[in-house]
Short mmCIF file of C-alpha atoms in Angstrom, two decimals:
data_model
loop_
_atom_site.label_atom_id
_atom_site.label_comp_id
_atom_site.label_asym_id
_atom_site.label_seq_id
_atom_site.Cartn_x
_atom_site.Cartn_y
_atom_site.Cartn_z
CA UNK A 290 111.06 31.90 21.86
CA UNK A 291 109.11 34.10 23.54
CA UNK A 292 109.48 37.84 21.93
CA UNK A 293 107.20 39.97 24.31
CA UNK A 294 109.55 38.14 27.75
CA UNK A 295 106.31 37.45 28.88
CA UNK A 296 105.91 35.30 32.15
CA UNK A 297 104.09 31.81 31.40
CA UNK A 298 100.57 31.54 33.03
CA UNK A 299 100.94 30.73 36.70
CA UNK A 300 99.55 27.16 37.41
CA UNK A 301 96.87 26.24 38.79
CA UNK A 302 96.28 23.63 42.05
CA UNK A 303 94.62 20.16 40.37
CA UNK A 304 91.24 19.66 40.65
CA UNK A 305 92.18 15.95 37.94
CA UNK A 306 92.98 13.57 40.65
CA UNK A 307 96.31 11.65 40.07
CA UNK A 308 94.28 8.86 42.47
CA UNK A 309 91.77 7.01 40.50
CA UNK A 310 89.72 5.67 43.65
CA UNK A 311 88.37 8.82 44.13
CA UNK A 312 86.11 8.96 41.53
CA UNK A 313 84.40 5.68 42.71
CA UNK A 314 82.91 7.96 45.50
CA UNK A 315 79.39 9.34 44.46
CA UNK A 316 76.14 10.16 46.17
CA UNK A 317 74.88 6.60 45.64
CA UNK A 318 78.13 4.69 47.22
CA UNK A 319 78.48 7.64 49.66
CA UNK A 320 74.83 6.56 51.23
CA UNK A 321 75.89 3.30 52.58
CA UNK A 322 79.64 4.48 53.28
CA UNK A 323 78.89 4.90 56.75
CA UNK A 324 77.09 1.48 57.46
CA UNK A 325 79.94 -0.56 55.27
CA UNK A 326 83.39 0.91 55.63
CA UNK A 327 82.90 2.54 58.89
CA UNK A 328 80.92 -0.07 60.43
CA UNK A 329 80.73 -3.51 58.96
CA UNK A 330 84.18 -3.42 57.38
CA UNK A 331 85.99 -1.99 60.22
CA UNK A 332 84.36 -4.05 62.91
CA UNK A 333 84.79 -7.69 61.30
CA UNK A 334 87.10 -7.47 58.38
CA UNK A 335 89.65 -4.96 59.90
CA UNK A 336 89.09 -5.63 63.72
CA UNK A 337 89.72 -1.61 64.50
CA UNK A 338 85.63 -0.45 65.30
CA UNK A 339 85.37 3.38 64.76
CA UNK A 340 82.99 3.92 67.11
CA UNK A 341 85.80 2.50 70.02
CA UNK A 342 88.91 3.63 68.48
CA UNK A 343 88.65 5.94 65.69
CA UNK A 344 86.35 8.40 66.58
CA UNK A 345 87.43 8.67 70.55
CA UNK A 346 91.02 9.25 68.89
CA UNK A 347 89.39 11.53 66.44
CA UNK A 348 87.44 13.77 69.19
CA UNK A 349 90.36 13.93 71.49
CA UNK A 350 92.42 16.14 68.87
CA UNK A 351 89.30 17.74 68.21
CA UNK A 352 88.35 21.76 68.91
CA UNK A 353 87.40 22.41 72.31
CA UNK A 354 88.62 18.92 73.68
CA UNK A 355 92.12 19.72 72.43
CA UNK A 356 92.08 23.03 73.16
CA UNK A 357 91.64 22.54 77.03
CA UNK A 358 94.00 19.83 77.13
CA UNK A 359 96.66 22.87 75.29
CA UNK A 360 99.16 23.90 77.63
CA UNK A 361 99.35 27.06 75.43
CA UNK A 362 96.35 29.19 75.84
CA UNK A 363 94.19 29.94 72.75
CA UNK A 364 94.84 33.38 72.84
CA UNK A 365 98.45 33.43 73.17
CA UNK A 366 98.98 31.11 70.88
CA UNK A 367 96.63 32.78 68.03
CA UNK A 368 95.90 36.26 69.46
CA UNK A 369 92.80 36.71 71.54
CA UNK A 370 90.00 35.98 69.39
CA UNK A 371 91.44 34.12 66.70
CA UNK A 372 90.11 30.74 65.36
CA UNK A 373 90.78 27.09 65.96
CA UNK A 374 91.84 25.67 62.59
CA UNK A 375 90.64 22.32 61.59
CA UNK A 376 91.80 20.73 58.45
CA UNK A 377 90.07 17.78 57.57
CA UNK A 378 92.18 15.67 54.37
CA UNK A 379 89.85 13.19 52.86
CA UNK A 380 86.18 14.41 54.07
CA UNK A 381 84.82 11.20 53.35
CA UNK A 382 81.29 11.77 54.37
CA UNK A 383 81.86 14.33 57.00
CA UNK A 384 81.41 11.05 59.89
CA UNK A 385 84.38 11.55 61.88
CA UNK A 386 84.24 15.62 62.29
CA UNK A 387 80.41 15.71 62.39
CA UNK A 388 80.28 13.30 65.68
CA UNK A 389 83.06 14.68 67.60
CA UNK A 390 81.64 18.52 66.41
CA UNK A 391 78.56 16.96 67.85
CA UNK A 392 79.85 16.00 71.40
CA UNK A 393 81.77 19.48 71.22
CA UNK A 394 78.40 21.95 70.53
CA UNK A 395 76.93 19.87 73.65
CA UNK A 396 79.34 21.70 76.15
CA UNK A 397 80.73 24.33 74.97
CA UNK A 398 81.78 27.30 76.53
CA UNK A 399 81.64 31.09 76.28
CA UNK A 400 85.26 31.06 76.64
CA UNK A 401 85.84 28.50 73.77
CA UNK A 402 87.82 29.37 70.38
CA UNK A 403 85.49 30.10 67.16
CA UNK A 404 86.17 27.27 65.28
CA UNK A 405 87.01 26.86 61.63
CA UNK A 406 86.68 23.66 59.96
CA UNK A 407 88.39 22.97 56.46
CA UNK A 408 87.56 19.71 54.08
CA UNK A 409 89.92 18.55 51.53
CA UNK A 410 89.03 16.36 48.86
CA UNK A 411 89.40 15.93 45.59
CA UNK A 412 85.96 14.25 45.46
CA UNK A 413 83.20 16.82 44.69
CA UNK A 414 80.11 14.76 45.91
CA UNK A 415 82.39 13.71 49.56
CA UNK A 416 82.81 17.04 49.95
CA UNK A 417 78.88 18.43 49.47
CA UNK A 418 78.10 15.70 51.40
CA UNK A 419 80.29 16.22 54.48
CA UNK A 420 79.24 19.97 54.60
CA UNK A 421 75.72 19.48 54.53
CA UNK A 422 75.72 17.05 57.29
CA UNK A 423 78.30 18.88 59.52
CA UNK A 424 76.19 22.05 58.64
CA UNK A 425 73.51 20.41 59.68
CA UNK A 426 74.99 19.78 63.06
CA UNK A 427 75.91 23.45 63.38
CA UNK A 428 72.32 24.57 62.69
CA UNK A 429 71.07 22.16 65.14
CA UNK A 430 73.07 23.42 67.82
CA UNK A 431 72.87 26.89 66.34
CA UNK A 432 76.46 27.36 66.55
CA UNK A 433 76.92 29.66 63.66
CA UNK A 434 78.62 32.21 65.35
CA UNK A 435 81.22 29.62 66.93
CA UNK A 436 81.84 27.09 63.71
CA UNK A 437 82.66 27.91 60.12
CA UNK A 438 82.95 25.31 57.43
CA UNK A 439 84.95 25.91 53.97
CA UNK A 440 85.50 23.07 51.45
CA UNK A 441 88.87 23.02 49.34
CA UNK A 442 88.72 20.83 46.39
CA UNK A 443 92.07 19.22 45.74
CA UNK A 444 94.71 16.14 45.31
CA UNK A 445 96.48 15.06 48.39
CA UNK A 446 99.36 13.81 46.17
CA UNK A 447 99.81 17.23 44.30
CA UNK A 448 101.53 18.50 47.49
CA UNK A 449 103.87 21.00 45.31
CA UNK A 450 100.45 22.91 43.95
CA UNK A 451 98.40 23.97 46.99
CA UNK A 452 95.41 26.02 46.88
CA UNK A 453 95.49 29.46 48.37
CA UNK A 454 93.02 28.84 50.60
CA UNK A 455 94.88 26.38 52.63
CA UNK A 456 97.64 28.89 53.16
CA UNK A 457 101.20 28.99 52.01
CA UNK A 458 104.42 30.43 53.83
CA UNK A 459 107.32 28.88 56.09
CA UNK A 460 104.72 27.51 58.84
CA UNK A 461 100.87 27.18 58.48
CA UNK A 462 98.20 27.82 60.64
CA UNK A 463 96.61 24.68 61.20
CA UNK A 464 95.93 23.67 64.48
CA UNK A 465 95.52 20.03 64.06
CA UNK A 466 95.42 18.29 60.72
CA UNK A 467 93.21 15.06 60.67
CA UNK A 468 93.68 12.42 57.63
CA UNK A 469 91.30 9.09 58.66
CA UNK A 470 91.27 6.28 56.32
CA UNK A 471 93.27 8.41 53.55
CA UNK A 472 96.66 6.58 52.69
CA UNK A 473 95.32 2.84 52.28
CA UNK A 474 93.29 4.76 49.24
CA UNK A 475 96.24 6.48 47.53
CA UNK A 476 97.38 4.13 44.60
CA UNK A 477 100.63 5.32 44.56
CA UNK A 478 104.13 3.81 47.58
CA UNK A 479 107.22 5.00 48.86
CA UNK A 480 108.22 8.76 48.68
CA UNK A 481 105.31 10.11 47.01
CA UNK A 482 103.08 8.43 49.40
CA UNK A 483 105.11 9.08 52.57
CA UNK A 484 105.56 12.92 50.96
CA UNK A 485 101.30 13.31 52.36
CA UNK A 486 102.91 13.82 56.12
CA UNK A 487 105.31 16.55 54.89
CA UNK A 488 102.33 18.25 52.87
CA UNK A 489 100.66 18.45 56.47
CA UNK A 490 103.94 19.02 58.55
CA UNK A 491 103.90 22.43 56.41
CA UNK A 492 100.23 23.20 56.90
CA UNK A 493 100.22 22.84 60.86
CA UNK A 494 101.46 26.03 63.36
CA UNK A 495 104.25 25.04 65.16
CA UNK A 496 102.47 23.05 68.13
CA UNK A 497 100.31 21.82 65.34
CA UNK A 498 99.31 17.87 65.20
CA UNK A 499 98.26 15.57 62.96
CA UNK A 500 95.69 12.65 63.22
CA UNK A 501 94.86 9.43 61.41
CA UNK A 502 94.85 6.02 60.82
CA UNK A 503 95.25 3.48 57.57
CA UNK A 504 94.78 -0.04 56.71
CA UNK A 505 98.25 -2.04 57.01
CA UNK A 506 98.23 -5.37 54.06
CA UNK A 507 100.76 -7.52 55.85
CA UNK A 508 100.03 -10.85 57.59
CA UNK A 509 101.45 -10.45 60.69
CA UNK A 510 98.24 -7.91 61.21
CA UNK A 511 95.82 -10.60 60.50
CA UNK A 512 93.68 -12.77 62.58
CA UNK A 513 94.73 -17.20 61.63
CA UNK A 514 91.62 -18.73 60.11
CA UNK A 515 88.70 -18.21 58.26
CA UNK A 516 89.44 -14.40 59.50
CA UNK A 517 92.85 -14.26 58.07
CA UNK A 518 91.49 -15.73 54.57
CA UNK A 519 88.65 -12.67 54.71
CA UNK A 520 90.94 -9.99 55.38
CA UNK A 521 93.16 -10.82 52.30
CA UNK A 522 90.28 -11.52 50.17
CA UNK A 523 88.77 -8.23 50.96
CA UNK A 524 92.27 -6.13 50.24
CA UNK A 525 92.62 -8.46 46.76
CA UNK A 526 89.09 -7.36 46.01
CA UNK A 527 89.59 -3.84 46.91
CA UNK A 528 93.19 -3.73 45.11
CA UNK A 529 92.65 -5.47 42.23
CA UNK A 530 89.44 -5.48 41.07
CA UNK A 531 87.46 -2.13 42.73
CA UNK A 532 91.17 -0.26 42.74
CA UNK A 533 89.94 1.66 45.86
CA UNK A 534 92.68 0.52 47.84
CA UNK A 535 96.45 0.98 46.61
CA UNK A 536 97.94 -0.40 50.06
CA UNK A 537 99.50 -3.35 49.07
CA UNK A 538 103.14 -1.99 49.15
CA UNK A 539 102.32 -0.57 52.55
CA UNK A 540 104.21 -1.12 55.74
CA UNK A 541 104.10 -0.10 59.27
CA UNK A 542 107.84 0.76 59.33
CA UNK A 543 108.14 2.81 56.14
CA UNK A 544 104.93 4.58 57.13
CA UNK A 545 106.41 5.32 60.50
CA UNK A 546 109.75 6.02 58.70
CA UNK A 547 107.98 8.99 56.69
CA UNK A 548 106.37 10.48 60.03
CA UNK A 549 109.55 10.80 61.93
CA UNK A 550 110.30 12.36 58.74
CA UNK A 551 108.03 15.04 59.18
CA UNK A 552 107.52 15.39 62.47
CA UNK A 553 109.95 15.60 66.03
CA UNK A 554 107.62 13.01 68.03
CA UNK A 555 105.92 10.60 66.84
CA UNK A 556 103.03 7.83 68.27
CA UNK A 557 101.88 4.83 66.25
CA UNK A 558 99.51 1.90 67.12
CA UNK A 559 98.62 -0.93 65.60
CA UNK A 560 94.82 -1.99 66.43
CA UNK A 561 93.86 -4.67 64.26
CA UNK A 562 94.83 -4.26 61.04
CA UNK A 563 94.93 -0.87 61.37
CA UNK A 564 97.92 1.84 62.07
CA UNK A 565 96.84 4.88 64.45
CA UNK A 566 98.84 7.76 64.26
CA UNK A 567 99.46 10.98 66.29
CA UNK A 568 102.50 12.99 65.44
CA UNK A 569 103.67 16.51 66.26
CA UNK A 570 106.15 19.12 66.36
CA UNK A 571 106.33 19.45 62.61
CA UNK A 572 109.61 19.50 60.74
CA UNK A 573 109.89 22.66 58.76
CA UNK A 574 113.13 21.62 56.60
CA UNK A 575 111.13 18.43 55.39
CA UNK A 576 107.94 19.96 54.93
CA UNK A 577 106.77 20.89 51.42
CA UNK A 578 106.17 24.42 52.75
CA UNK A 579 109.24 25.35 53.32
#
């Protein structure tokens, strides 16, 4: 009963993360992040090097690389002056938007959108981290008046709860949405899993793309050998005993499955043991924006 008819409190977005391997992220594992996961593990264990196929995938849906490549001009698209909108799921340690913001500050031009760059994580310490050091790369360009960066604590997988700050209507505002390295972390399969593209299908503008990769478990993505026994060794370790991983029910075709989905077109690539993705033209009536 409720005599007054009072409405009940409104919720608010989750900053208790329904994924327990986020939590095993803190300034102390976040220091060698870069040199383990991005380099060693991704080089020898998962045979897909970021430096030669993430980040050049990365930078080419980044800011002012994208943005000439457009065939709609900034400023009809937006309105003359408005912002490029960046949103970054999974900030990790800022690597992947600090390089190609990097290679971006280098060449920019007067005629360039301001940029605005968004991180998403339920992780406090990934996200101080990753806005210091892509902060850092603003102030070392001293490109203050072109970049912005915001940081919006919350759970991928509470897609039905969004923070205001990442917008909310029939359509967002996004420009490109970029998720590296995200889904082979979220302990959780099938709908709720492949629901992460429709929380970004609602969060991009119409022409709006999204960006990323994951870690694929199955066999037929691993080397015979000595390299085939390290690659499942390395995803029991990580599954079972560490719990950063929750991949194991993960497969190229239901992945792809929950893209086209979300999205009208749709590009996957398998590089190792590793799934690239680029998909756009986002499908309002699946999105969770709606």
């Amino acid at each position: 009963m409720n005599p007054n008819n009072t409405p009940p409190p409104a919720k608010e977005p989750s900053t208790k993360s329904r994924n327990p391997p986020s939590s095993y992220y803190n300034a102390f594992t976040l220091s060698y992040y870069d040199l383990h996961v991005l380099g060693h593990n991704m080089t020898y264990i998962w045979r897909c090097p970021t430096r030669t196929v993430q980040l050049p995938l990365f930078q080419k849906h980044f800011w002012t690389t994208a943005a000439s490549a457009d065939k709609v001009p900034v400023g009809k698209r937006h309105g003359q002056g408005q912002c490029w909108e960046h949103l970054d799921i999974g900030a990790g340690t800022g690597y992947f938007v600090a390089e190609a913001l990097q290679t971006c500050l280098e060449k920019v031009t007067p005629g360039s959108p301001p940029l605005r760059i968004t991180l998403m994580d339920i992780n406090s310490s990934s996200l101080t981290k990753a806005q210091r050091r892509i902060e850092g790369v603003v102030d070392r360009f001293r490109g203050g008046d072109m970049v912005k960066v915001r940081t919006v604590r919350h759970d991928v997988l509470d897609g039905d709860l969004l923070p205001e700050e990442l917008g909310k209507g029939k359509g967002g505002g996004y420009d490109v949405v970029t998720m590296f390295n995200v889904l082979h972390c979220l302990r959780t399969t099938g709908e709720k899993k492949r629901g992460v593209f429709g929380l970004a299908a609602g969060l991009l503008r119409e022409g709006g793309v999204l960006v990323g990769c994951t870690v694929l478990p199955g066999r037929e993505y691993q080397p015979g050998g000595l390299g085939g026994w390290r690659v499942r060794y390395t995803l029991w370790l990580y599954n079972r005993v560490y719990k950063v991983f929750g991949n194991e029910g993960d497969t190229k075709g239901e992945l792809e499955e929950g893209l086209r989905g979300a999205f009208e077109w749709v590009e996957v690539e398998v590089v190792g043991s590793v799934m690239t993705f680029v998909a756009w033209g986002p499908r309002r009536e699946n999105s969770l924006m709606r």
